[in-house]
XYZ file of C-alpha atoms in Angstrom:
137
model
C -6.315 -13.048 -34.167
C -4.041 -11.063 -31.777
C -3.608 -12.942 -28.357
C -3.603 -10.501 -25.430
C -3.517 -11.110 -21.992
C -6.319 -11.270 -18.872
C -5.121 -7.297 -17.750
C -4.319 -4.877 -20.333
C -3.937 -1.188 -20.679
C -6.453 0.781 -23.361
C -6.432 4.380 -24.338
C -9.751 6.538 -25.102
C -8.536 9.143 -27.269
C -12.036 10.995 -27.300
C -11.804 11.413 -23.480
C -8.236 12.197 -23.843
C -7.293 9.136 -21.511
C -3.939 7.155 -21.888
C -3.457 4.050 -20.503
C -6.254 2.963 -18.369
C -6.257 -0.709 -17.315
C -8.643 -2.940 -18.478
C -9.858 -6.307 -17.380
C -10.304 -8.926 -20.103
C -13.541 -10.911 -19.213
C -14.576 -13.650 -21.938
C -17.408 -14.631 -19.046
C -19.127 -10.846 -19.147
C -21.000 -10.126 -22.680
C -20.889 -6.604 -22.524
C -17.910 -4.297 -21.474
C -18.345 -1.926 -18.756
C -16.713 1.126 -17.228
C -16.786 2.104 -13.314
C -18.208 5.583 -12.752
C -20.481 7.973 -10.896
C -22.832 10.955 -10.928
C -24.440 9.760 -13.838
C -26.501 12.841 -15.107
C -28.584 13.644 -18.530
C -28.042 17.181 -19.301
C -29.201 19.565 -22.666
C -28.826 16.168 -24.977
C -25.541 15.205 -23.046
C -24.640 11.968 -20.366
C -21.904 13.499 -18.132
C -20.887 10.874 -15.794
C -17.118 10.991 -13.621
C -14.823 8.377 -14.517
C -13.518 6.637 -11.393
C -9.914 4.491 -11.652
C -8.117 5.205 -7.874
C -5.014 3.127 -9.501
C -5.040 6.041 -11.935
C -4.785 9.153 -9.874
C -4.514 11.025 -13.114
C -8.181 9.934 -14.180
C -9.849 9.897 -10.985
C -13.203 11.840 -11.048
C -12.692 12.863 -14.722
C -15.833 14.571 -15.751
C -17.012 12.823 -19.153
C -19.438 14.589 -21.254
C -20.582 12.806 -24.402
C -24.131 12.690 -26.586
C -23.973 9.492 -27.928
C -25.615 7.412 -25.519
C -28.520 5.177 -24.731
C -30.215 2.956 -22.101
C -30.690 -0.382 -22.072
C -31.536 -3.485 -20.222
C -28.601 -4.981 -18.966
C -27.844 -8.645 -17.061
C -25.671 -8.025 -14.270
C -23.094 -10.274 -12.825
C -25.536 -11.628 -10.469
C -27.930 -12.326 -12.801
C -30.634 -9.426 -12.596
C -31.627 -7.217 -15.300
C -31.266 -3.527 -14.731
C -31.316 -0.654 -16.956
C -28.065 1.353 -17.633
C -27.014 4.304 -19.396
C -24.618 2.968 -22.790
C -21.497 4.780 -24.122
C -20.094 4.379 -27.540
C -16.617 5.705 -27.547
C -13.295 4.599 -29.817
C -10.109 2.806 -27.826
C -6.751 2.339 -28.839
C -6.194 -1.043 -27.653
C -2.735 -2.892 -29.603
C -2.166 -0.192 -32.258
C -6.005 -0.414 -33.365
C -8.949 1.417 -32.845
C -12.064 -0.280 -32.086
C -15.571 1.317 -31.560
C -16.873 -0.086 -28.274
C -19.862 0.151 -26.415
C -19.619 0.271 -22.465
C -22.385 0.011 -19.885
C -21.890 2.725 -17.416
C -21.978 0.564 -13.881
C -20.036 0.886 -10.612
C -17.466 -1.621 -10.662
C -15.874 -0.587 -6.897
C -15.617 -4.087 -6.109
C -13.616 -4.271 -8.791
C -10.050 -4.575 -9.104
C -9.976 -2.648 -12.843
C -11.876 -0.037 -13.549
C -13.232 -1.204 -16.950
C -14.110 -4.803 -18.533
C -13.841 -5.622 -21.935
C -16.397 -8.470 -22.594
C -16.971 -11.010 -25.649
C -19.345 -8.669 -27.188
C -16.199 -6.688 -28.154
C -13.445 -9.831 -27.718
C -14.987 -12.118 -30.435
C -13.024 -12.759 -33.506
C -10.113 -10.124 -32.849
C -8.379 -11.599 -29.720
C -7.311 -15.232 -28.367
C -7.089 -14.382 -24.295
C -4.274 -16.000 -22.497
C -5.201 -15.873 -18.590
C -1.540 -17.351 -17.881
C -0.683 -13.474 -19.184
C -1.151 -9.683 -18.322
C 0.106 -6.363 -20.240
C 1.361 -8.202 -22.944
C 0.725 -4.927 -24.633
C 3.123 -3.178 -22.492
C 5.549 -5.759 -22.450
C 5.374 -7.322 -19.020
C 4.267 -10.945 -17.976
């Protein structure tokens, strides 16, 4: 198992995003992704990415058909239904198919979360670290 740090960086090659930082949450099942305008369209979820600490990817439009809804448990504890995106990520020289909950994360610091549902039995997280990936500490 790869050890990797409590803030990392992932790429989604599909959306043609490099880079985006990621917060590393063994607490959080699912992962999530902050975004808005969430809208179902001819067969297609478009929804606009939202990252301020990525200028780059701020309000990217994301149009994708391979989606669902489900019931999720949110960090306080209540259920709600969300829309779910599968997607691939580059994330330490591997891709991974990951599913995210679509959820607005603006009291966030990171503008995704990568929870245990995708962690388990590929990574050993080190909280004392960050970017390992990238090379800082």
């Amino acid at each position: 198992m790869k050890i990797i740090g409590r803030v990392e960086t992932a790429t989604f090659p599909v959306w043609k995003i490099e880079d985006l930082p990621v917060k590393v949450d063994t607490g959080a099942y699912t992962s999530s992704i902050h975004c808005k305008h969430i809208v179902e369209k001819d067969g297609y979820l478009e929804f606009k990415l939202l990252c301020p600490q990525t200028e780059k990817y701020n309000n990217k439009l994301i149009k994708t058909a391979n989606y669902q809804i489900k019931s999720v448990r949110s960090s306080n504890g209540k259920k709600q239904k969300r829309y779910i995106v599968k997607t691939t990520i580059l994330f330490f020289g591997k891709r991974y198919r990951v599913q995210f909950s679509l959820a607005n994360r603006s009291k966030m610091n990171y503008p995704v979360l990568l929870g245990r549902k995708f962690l388990t039995k590929k990574f050993i997280v080190d909280v004392s670290k960050k970017n390992i990936a990238i090379g800082e500490d």
